[in-house]
Amino acid sequence: MTHAYDDTNIFAKILRGEIPNDTVLDTEHSLAFRDITPKAAVHVLVIPKGAYVTYDHFAREASDAQIADFTRAIAEVCRREGLEEGGYRLISNVGEAGLQEVPHMHVHILGGQSLGPLLAE
Ligand code: 5GP
């Protein structure tokens, strides 16, 4: 997959402060904010601040510091949202098969309720 980053995507605009967001956590390399169309009682998106299109792009090209920050940001959001005990689900949609809508790498955190099967049937 090619990873040409398009900085007109909606998450790039959020990172530049051009459109508002409901921030849950803001770290040196990552931003977490509530999904505008929540699919569960808790639905938070975590994005790296760097210009990465997909999970594989991020894993390949981000620095160790960016990857550590991102990984810990996800766990910190789960802790703050009270999801650790009841459980939660992490999803990263990638590309065409994954139906990725926004071409800026992100992980969905879903929880706060029973989430049902992994895929729609
Ligand atoms: P994807 O399908 O790319 O994995 O998910 C993109 C997510 O971004 C969707 O769940 C969608 O609701 C969310 N989203 C799209 N536009 C905005 C926005 O402007 N603000 C926020 N907070 N979420 C958005």
PDB file of C-alpha atoms and ligand atoms in Angstrom:
ATOM      1  CA  MET A   1       0.000   0.000   0.000  1.00  0.00           C
ATOM      2  CA  THR A   2       1.252   3.528  -0.753  1.00  0.00           C
ATOM      3  CA  HIS A   3       1.249   5.986   2.092  1.00  0.00           C
ATOM      4  CA  ALA A   4       1.005   9.438   0.528  1.00  0.00           C
ATOM      5  CA  TYR A   5      -0.455  11.536   3.316  1.00  0.00           C
ATOM      6  CA  ASP A   6      -3.276  13.930   2.416  1.00  0.00           C
ATOM      7  CA  ASP A   7      -3.223  16.742   4.951  1.00  0.00           C
ATOM      8  CA  THR A   8      -6.740  17.877   4.048  1.00  0.00           C
ATOM      9  CA  ASN A   9      -8.235  14.919   5.972  1.00  0.00           C
ATOM     10  CA  ILE A  10     -10.516  15.692   8.908  1.00  0.00           C
ATOM     11  CA  PHE A  11      -8.110  14.480  11.598  1.00  0.00           C
ATOM     12  CA  ALA A  12      -5.311  16.661  10.192  1.00  0.00           C
ATOM     13  CA  LYS A  13      -7.727  19.582  10.529  1.00  0.00           C
ATOM     14  CA  ILE A  14      -8.461  18.585  14.126  1.00  0.00           C
ATOM     15  CA  LEU A  15      -4.721  18.426  14.870  1.00  0.00           C
ATOM     16  CA  ARG A  16      -4.242  21.910  13.370  1.00  0.00           C
ATOM     17  CA  GLY A  17      -7.099  23.218  15.532  1.00  0.00           C
ATOM     18  CA  GLU A  18      -9.195  24.095  12.473  1.00  0.00           C
ATOM     19  CA  ILE A  19     -12.203  22.143  13.708  1.00  0.00           C
ATOM     20  CA  PRO A  20     -13.188  21.445  17.319  1.00  0.00           C
ATOM     21  CA  ASN A  21     -12.974  18.107  19.081  1.00  0.00           C
ATOM     22  CA  ASP A  22     -13.953  16.668  22.452  1.00  0.00           C
ATOM     23  CA  THR A  23     -10.478  15.858  23.769  1.00  0.00           C
ATOM     24  CA  VAL A  24     -10.009  13.009  26.244  1.00  0.00           C
ATOM     25  CA  LEU A  25      -6.194  12.969  26.321  1.00  0.00           C
ATOM     26  CA  ASP A  26      -3.490  15.110  24.732  1.00  0.00           C
ATOM     27  CA  THR A  27       0.103  13.858  24.958  1.00  0.00           C
ATOM     28  CA  GLU A  28       3.377  14.801  23.285  1.00  0.00           C
ATOM     29  CA  HIS A  29       2.763  12.547  20.268  1.00  0.00           C
ATOM     30  CA  SER A  30      -0.904  11.528  20.438  1.00  0.00           C
ATOM     31  CA  LEU A  31      -4.411  12.961  20.697  1.00  0.00           C
ATOM     32  CA  ALA A  32      -7.536  11.136  21.892  1.00  0.00           C
ATOM     33  CA  PHE A  33     -11.018  12.553  21.325  1.00  0.00           C
ATOM     34  CA  ARG A  34     -14.618  11.328  21.255  1.00  0.00           C
ATOM     35  CA  ASP A  35     -15.984   9.977  17.988  1.00  0.00           C
ATOM     36  CA  ILE A  36     -18.577  12.341  16.539  1.00  0.00           C
ATOM     37  CA  THR A  37     -20.883   9.373  15.783  1.00  0.00           C
ATOM     38  CA  PRO A  38     -20.380   7.055  18.769  1.00  0.00           C
ATOM     39  CA  LYS A  39     -21.033   3.367  18.133  1.00  0.00           C
ATOM     40  CA  ALA A  40     -20.897   2.444  21.837  1.00  0.00           C
ATOM     41  CA  ALA A  41     -21.391   4.097  25.234  1.00  0.00           C
ATOM     42  CA  VAL A  42     -17.682   4.952  25.116  1.00  0.00           C
ATOM     43  CA  HIS A  43     -16.185   5.573  21.670  1.00  0.00           C
ATOM     44  CA  VAL A  44     -12.854   7.378  21.611  1.00  0.00           C
ATOM     45  CA  LEU A  45     -10.444   7.775  18.698  1.00  0.00           C
ATOM     46  CA  VAL A  46      -6.708   7.867  19.361  1.00  0.00           C
ATOM     47  CA  ILE A  47      -4.478   9.342  16.667  1.00  0.00           C
ATOM     48  CA  PRO A  48      -0.755   9.987  16.411  1.00  0.00           C
ATOM     49  CA  LYS A  49       0.144  13.635  15.858  1.00  0.00           C
ATOM     50  CA  GLY A  50       2.498  12.601  13.052  1.00  0.00           C
ATOM     51  CA  ALA A  51       1.394  12.275   9.411  1.00  0.00           C
ATOM     52  CA  TYR A  52       0.711   8.534   9.144  1.00  0.00           C
ATOM     53  CA  VAL A  53      -2.003   7.069   6.939  1.00  0.00           C
ATOM     54  CA  THR A  54      -2.376   3.523   8.258  1.00  0.00           C
ATOM     55  CA  TYR A  55      -1.378   1.267  11.118  1.00  0.00           C
ATOM     56  CA  ASP A  56       1.358  -0.371   9.008  1.00  0.00           C
ATOM     57  CA  HIS A  57       2.674   3.027   7.882  1.00  0.00           C
ATOM     58  CA  PHE A  58       2.866   4.131  11.515  1.00  0.00           C
ATOM     59  CA  ALA A  59       4.486   0.897  12.687  1.00  0.00           C
ATOM     60  CA  ARG A  60       7.110   1.106   9.964  1.00  0.00           C
ATOM     61  CA  GLU A  61       8.028   4.793  10.048  1.00  0.00           C
ATOM     62  CA  ALA A  62       7.147   6.275  13.438  1.00  0.00           C
ATOM     63  CA  SER A  63       9.878   6.669  16.035  1.00  0.00           C
ATOM     64  CA  ASP A  64      10.025   4.415  19.067  1.00  0.00           C
ATOM     65  CA  ALA A  65       9.006   7.418  21.182  1.00  0.00           C
ATOM     66  CA  GLN A  66       5.914   8.029  19.028  1.00  0.00           C
ATOM     67  CA  ILE A  67       4.925   4.364  19.155  1.00  0.00           C
ATOM     68  CA  ALA A  68       5.427   4.119  22.917  1.00  0.00           C
ATOM     69  CA  ASP A  69       3.448   7.315  23.471  1.00  0.00           C
ATOM     70  CA  PHE A  70       0.602   6.091  21.278  1.00  0.00           C
ATOM     71  CA  THR A  71       0.448   2.653  22.901  1.00  0.00           C
ATOM     72  CA  ARG A  72       0.387   4.173  26.373  1.00  0.00           C
ATOM     73  CA  ALA A  73      -2.148   6.836  25.367  1.00  0.00           C
ATOM     74  CA  ILE A  74      -4.628   4.100  24.415  1.00  0.00           C
ATOM     75  CA  ALA A  75      -4.200   2.401  27.780  1.00  0.00           C
ATOM     76  CA  GLU A  76      -4.481   5.709  29.627  1.00  0.00           C
ATOM     77  CA  VAL A  77      -7.759   6.529  27.883  1.00  0.00           C
ATOM     78  CA  CYS A  78      -9.103   3.088  28.851  1.00  0.00           C
ATOM     79  CA  ARG A  79      -8.107   3.775  32.452  1.00  0.00           C
ATOM     80  CA  ARG A  80      -9.640   7.280  32.514  1.00  0.00           C
ATOM     81  CA  GLU A  81     -12.863   6.072  30.911  1.00  0.00           C
ATOM     82  CA  GLY A  82     -13.169   3.263  33.470  1.00  0.00           C
ATOM     83  CA  LEU A  83     -12.952   0.486  30.885  1.00  0.00           C
ATOM     84  CA  GLU A  84     -10.221  -1.700  32.378  1.00  0.00           C
ATOM     85  CA  GLU A  85     -12.473  -3.760  34.597  1.00  0.00           C
ATOM     86  CA  GLY A  86     -15.386  -4.357  32.240  1.00  0.00           C
ATOM     87  CA  GLY A  87     -13.276  -4.686  29.114  1.00  0.00           C
ATOM     88  CA  TYR A  88     -13.153  -2.892  25.795  1.00  0.00           C
ATOM     89  CA  ARG A  89     -12.319  -3.345  22.107  1.00  0.00           C
ATOM     90  CA  LEU A  90      -9.603  -1.712  19.985  1.00  0.00           C
ATOM     91  CA  ILE A  91     -10.106  -1.441  16.218  1.00  0.00           C
ATOM     92  CA  SER A  92      -7.936   0.085  13.503  1.00  0.00           C
ATOM     93  CA  ASN A  93      -9.614   0.120  10.094  1.00  0.00           C
ATOM     94  CA  VAL A  94      -7.111   0.120   7.243  1.00  0.00           C
ATOM     95  CA  GLY A  95      -7.617   0.863   3.568  1.00  0.00           C
ATOM     96  CA  GLU A  96     -10.257  -0.418   1.236  1.00  0.00           C
ATOM     97  CA  ALA A  97     -11.003  -3.806   2.808  1.00  0.00           C
ATOM     98  CA  GLY A  98     -11.044  -2.273   6.274  1.00  0.00           C
ATOM     99  CA  LEU A  99     -13.408   0.508   5.125  1.00  0.00           C
ATOM    100  CA  GLN A 100     -11.098   3.197   6.470  1.00  0.00           C
ATOM    101  CA  GLU A 101     -12.919   6.523   6.045  1.00  0.00           C
ATOM    102  CA  VAL A 102     -10.329   8.940   7.369  1.00  0.00           C
ATOM    103  CA  PRO A 103      -6.801   8.526   5.931  1.00  0.00           C
ATOM    104  CA  HIS A 104      -4.990   9.421   9.155  1.00  0.00           C
ATOM    105  CA  MET A 105      -4.006   6.435  11.302  1.00  0.00           C
ATOM    106  CA  HIS A 106      -6.351   5.922  14.233  1.00  0.00           C
ATOM    107  CA  VAL A 107      -7.461   3.350  16.755  1.00  0.00           C
ATOM    108  CA  HIS A 108     -11.057   3.200  17.924  1.00  0.00           C
ATOM    109  CA  ILE A 109     -11.587   2.452  21.629  1.00  0.00           C
ATOM    110  CA  LEU A 110     -15.047   1.015  22.219  1.00  0.00           C
ATOM    111  CA  GLY A 111     -16.527   0.080  25.570  1.00  0.00           C
ATOM    112  CA  GLY A 112     -18.909   0.925  28.347  1.00  0.00           C
ATOM    113  CA  GLN A 113     -21.299  -1.836  27.272  1.00  0.00           C
ATOM    114  CA  SER A 114     -21.277  -5.392  25.920  1.00  0.00           C
ATOM    115  CA  LEU A 115     -19.987  -5.066  22.350  1.00  0.00           C
ATOM    116  CA  GLY A 116     -21.367  -8.162  20.647  1.00  0.00           C
ATOM    117  CA  PRO A 117     -19.581 -10.150  17.948  1.00  0.00           C
ATOM    118  CA  LEU A 118     -16.457  -8.775  16.312  1.00  0.00           C
ATOM    119  CA  LEU A 119     -17.956  -8.436  12.835  1.00  0.00           C
ATOM    120  CA  ALA A 120     -21.468  -7.617  11.667  1.00  0.00           C
ATOM    121  CA  GLU A 121     -23.108 -10.766  10.362  1.00  0.00           C
TER     122      GLU A 121
HETATM  123  P1  5GP B   1     -12.759   4.896  10.096  1.00  0.00           P
HETATM  124  O1  5GP B   1     -13.904   4.313   9.342  1.00  0.00           O
HETATM  125  O2  5GP B   1     -11.860   5.734   9.207  1.00  0.00           O
HETATM  126  O3  5GP B   1     -12.016   3.882  10.903  1.00  0.00           O
HETATM  127  O4  5GP B   1     -13.405   5.823  11.196  1.00  0.00           O
HETATM  128  C1  5GP B   1     -13.441   7.209  11.143  1.00  0.00           C
HETATM  129  C2  5GP B   1     -14.227   7.675  12.346  1.00  0.00           C
HETATM  130  O5  5GP B   1     -14.098   9.082  12.427  1.00  0.00           O
HETATM  131  C3  5GP B   1     -15.742   7.378  12.258  1.00  0.00           C
HETATM  132  O6  5GP B   1     -16.124   6.573  13.373  1.00  0.00           O
HETATM  133  C4  5GP B   1     -16.391   8.765  12.301  1.00  0.00           C
HETATM  134  O7  5GP B   1     -17.571   8.810  13.075  1.00  0.00           O
HETATM  135  C5  5GP B   1     -15.297   9.629  12.909  1.00  0.00           C
HETATM  136  N1  5GP B   1     -15.310  11.018  12.486  1.00  0.00           N
HETATM  137  C6  5GP B   1     -15.458  11.476  11.208  1.00  0.00           C
HETATM  138  N2  5GP B   1     -15.417  12.817  11.192  1.00  0.00           N
HETATM  139  C7  5GP B   1     -15.226  13.205  12.479  1.00  0.00           C
HETATM  140  C8  5GP B   1     -15.101  14.495  13.093  1.00  0.00           C
HETATM  141  O8  5GP B   1     -15.134  15.542  12.458  1.00  0.00           O
HETATM  142  N3  5GP B   1     -14.914  14.509  14.443  1.00  0.00           N
HETATM  143  C9  5GP B   1     -14.863  13.365  15.180  1.00  0.00           C
HETATM  144  N4  5GP B   1     -14.677  13.506  16.500  1.00  0.00           N
HETATM  145  N5  5GP B   1     -14.981  12.147  14.628  1.00  0.00           N
HETATM  146  C10 5GP B   1     -15.163  12.066  13.296  1.00  0.00           C
END
